[in-house]
Tab-separated table of C-alpha atoms in Angstrom:
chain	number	residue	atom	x	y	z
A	1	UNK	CA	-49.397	8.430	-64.792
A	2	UNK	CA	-49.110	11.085	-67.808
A	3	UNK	CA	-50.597	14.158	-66.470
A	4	UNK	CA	-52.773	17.041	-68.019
A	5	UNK	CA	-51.308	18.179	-71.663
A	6	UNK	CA	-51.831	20.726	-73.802
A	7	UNK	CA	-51.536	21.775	-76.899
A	8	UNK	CA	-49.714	24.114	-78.899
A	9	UNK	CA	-47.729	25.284	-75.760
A	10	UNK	CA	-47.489	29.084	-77.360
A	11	UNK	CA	-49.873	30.611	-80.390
A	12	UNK	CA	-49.544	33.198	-82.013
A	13	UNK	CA	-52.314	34.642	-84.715
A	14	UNK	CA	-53.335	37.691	-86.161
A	15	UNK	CA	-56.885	39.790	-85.135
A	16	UNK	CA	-60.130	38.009	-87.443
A	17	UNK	CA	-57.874	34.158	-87.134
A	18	UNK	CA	-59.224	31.031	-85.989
A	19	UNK	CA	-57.248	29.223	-83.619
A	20	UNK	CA	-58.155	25.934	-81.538
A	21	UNK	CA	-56.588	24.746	-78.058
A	22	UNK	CA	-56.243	20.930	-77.656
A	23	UNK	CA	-56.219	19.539	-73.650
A	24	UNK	CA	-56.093	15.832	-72.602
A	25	UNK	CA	-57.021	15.271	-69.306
A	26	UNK	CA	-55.560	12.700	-67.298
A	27	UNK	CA	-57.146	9.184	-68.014
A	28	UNK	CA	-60.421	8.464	-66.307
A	29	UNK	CA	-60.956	11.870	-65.211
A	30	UNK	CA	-64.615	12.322	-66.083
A	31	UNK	CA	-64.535	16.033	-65.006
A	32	UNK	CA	-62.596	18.619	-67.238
A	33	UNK	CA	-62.387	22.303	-66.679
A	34	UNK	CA	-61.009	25.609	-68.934
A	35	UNK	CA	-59.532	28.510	-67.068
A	36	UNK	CA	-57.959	31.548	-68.420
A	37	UNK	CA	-55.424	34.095	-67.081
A	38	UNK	CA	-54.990	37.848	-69.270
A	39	UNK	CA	-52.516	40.148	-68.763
A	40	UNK	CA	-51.096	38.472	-65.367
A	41	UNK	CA	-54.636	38.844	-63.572
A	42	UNK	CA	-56.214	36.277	-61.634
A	43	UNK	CA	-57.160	33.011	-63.514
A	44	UNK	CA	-60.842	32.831	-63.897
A	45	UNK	CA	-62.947	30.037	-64.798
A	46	UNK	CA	-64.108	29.246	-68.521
A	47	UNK	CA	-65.919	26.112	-68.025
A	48	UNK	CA	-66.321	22.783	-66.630
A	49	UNK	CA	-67.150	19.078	-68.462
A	50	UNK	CA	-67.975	16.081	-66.773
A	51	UNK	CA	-67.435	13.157	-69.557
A	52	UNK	CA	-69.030	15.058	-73.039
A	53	UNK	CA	-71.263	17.385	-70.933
A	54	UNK	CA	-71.126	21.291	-70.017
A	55	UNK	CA	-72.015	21.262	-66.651
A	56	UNK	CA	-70.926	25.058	-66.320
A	57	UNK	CA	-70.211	27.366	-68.692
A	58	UNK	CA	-70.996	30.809	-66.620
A	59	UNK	CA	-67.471	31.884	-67.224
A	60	UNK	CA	-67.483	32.132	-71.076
A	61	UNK	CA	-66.713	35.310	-72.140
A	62	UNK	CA	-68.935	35.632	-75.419
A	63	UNK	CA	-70.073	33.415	-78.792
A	64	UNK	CA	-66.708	33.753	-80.097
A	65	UNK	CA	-65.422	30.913	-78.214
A	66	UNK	CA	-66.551	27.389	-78.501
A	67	UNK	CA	-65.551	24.060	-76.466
A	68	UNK	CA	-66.286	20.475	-77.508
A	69	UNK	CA	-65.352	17.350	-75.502
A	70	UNK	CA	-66.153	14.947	-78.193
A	71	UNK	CA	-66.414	11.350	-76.849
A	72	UNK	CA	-65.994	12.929	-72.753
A	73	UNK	CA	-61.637	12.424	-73.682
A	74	UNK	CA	-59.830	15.580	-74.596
A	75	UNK	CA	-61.576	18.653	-75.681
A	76	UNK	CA	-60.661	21.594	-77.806
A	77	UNK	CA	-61.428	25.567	-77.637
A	78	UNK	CA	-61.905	27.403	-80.547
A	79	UNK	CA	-61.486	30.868	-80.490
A	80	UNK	CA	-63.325	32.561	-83.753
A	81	UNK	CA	-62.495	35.219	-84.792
A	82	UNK	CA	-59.613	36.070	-82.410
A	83	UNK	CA	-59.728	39.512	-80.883
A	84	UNK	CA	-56.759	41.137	-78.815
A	85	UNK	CA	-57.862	40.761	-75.503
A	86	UNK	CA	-58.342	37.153	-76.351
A	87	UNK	CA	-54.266	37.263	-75.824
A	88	UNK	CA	-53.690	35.343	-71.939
A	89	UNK	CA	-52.664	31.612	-70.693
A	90	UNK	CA	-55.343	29.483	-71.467
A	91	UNK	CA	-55.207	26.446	-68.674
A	92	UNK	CA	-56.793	23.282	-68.761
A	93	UNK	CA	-57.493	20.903	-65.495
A	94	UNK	CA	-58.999	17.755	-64.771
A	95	UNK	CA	-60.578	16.203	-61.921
A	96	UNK	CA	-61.960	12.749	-60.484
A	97	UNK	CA	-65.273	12.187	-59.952
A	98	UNK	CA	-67.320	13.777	-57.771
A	99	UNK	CA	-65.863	13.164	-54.394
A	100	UNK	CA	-62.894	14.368	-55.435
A	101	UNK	CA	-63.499	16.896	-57.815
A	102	UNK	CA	-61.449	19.641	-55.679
A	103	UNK	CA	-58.287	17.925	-56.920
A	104	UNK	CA	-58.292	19.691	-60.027
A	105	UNK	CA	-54.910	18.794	-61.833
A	106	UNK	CA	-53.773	21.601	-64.263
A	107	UNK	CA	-51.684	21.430	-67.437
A	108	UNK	CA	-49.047	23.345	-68.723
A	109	UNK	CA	-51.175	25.995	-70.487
A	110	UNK	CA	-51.527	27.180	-73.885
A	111	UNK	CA	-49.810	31.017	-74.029
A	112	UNK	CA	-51.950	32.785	-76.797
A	113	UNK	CA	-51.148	35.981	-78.313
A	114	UNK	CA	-53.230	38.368	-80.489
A	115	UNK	CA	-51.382	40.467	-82.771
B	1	UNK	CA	-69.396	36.535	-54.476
B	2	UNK	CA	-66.264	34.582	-54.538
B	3	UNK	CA	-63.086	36.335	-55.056
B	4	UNK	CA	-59.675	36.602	-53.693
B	5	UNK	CA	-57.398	39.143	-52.990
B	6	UNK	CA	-53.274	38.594	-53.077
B	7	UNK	CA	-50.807	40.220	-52.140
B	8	UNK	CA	-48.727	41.462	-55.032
B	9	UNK	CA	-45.453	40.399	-56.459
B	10	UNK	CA	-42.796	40.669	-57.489
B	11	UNK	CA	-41.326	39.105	-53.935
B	12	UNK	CA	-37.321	38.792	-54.153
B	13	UNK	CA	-35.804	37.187	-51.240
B	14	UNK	CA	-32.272	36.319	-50.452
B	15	UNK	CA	-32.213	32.359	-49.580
B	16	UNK	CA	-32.795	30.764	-46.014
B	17	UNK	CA	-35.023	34.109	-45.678
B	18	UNK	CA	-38.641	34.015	-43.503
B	19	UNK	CA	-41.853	33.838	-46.578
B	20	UNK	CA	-45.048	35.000	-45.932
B	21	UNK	CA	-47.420	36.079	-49.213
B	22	UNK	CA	-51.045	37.665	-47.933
B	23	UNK	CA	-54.064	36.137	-49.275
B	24	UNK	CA	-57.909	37.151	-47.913
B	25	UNK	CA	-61.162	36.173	-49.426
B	26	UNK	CA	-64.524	36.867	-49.718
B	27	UNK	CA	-66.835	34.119	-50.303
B	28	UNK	CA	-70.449	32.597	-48.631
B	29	UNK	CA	-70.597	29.553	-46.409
B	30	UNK	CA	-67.518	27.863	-45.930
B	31	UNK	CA	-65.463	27.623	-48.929
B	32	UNK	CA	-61.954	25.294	-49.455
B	33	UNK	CA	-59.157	27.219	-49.841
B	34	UNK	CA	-56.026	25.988	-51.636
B	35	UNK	CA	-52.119	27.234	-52.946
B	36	UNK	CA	-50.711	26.261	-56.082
B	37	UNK	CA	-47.534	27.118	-57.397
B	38	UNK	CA	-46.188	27.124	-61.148
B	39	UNK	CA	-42.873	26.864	-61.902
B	40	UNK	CA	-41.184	28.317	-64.665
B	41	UNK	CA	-42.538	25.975	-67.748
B	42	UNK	CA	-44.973	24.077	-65.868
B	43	UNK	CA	-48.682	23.771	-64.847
B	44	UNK	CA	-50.256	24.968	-62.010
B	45	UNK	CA	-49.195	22.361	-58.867
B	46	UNK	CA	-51.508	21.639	-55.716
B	47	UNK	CA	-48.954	22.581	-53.086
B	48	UNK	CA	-51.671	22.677	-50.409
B	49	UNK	CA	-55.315	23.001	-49.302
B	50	UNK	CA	-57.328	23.390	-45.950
B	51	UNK	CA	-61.399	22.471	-45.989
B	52	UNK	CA	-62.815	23.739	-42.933
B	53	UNK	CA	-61.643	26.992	-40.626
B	54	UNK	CA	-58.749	26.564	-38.175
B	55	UNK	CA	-57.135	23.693	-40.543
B	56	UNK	CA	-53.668	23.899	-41.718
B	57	UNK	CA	-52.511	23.052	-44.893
B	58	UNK	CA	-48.575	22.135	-45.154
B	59	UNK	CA	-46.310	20.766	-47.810
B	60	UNK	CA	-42.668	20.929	-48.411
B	61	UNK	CA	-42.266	23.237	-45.666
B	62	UNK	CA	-44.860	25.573	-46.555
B	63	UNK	CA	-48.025	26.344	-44.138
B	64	UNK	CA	-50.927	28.031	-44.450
B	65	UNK	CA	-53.898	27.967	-41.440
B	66	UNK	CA	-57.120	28.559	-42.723
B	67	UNK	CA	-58.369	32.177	-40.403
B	68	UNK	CA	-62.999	32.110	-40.672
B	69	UNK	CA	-62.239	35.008	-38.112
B	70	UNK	CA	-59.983	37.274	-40.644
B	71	UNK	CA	-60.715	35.545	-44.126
B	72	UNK	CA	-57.752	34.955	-44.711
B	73	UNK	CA	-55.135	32.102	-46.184
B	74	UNK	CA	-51.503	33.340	-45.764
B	75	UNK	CA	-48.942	31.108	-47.421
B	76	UNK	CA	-45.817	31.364	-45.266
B	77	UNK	CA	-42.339	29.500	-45.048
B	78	UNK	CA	-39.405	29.365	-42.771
B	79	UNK	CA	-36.652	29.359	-44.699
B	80	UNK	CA	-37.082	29.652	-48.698
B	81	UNK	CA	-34.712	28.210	-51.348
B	82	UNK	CA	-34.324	28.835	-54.655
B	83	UNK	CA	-35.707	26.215	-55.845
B	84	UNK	CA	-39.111	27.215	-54.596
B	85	UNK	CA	-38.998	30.925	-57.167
B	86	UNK	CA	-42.218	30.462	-59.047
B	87	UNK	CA	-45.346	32.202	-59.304
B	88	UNK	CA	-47.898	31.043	-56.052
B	89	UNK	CA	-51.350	31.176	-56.538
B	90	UNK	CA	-54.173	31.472	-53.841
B	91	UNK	CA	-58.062	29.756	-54.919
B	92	UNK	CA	-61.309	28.976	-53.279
B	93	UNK	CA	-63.742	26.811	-53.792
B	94	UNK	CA	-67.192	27.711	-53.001
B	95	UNK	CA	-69.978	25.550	-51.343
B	96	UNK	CA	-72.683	26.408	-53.945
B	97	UNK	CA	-70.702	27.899	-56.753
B	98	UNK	CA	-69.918	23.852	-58.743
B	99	UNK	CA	-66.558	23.318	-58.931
B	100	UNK	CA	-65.156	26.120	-60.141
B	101	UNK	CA	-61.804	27.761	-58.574
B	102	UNK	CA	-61.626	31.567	-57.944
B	103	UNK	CA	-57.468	32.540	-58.076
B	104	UNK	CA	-56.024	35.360	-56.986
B	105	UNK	CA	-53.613	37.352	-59.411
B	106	UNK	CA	-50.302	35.008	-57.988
B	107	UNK	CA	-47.290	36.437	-56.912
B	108	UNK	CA	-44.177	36.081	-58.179
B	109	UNK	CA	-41.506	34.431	-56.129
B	110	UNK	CA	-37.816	34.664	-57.070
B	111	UNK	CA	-34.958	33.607	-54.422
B	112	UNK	CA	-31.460	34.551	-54.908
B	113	UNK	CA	-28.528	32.770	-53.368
């Protein structure tokens, strides 16, 4: 079973850029979550989808970033426009349903720097 | 609220040496409380979880008991090797906060031979 990927592994853009963070969650898992770790602080919590919905999205940080789970498969985050202290591991995890949905399974992470 | 508190890294340790890294939280009701590690190039890995107080969570020789009394989760391990250096995380998860995680700030873990 493929497990949680993301994509690019490592950005890196200038201040004002757009820039967009691909995850695809392991296969059937309806629920889908963003977290975010800056400056090797803790890792805090973005958001969370089950299938195409936000179910929680308390930890978003301002306007400037937007998540879509078109179709409740992958989803992207789009960062626009990129400031520094947008720079930080951006992690993606995915979870059964709800009776398991403590089994969050995390990817890789996407490293993005603001320059 | 939710948080946790780790103890901080970097931890070097020669290998076959004793492990323990601190972790105490604050949280209502009766939260799950879970380690993951992340080695170098990978995603974050359940290593292991306790629900309810007094349990004890254990996986590839790593324990951690689950203390209501002292809030606290300490990850702890006999005899390390170096193939456990990586970066060990400790999360709750709330009873009324969805299911979000709350991490600590991890600690870095690096074994030498």
């Amino acid at each position: 079973e493929a497990g949680v990927t993301q994509f690019p592994s490592h950005s890196v853009i200038e201040k004002g850029q757009t820039v967009t963070l691909r995850c695809d969650p392991i296969s059937g898992h309806d629920n889908l979550y963003w977290y975010r770790r800056v400056m090797g602080k803790e890792i805090k919590f973005l958001l969370h989808f089950v299938k195409e919905s936000k179910q929680d999205e308390s930890g978003m940080p301002n306007n400037r970033f937007l998540a879509e789970r078109t179709g409740g498969t992958y989803s992207t985050l789009k960062v626009q426009p990129a400031e520094l202290e947008d720079s930080g591991v951006y992690f993606c995890a995915s979870s059964p349903g709800t009776a398991r949905a403590y089994e969050q399974y995390f990817g890789p992470g996407t490293r993005l720097t603001v320059t | 609220g939710n948080s946790v508190t780790q103890m901080e890294g970097p931890v070097t340790l020669s290998e076959e040496a004793f492990l323990t890294i601190n972790c105490t939280y604050t949280a209502t009701g009766y939260p799950s409380l879970f380690w993951y590690v992340q080695y170098p190039g990978e995603g974050l890995q359940l290593l292991l979880k306790a629900t309810k107080a007094d349990d004890k969570g254990s996986n590839k020789g790593f324990e951690a008991t689950y203390r209501k009394e002292t809030t606290s989760f300490h990850l702890e391990k006999g005899s390390v090797q170096v193939s456990d250096s990586a970066v060990y995380f400790c999360a709750l998860r709330g009873t009324n906060t969805g299911n979000q995680f709350y991490f600590g700030t991890g600690t870095s873990l690096t074994v030498i031979p």
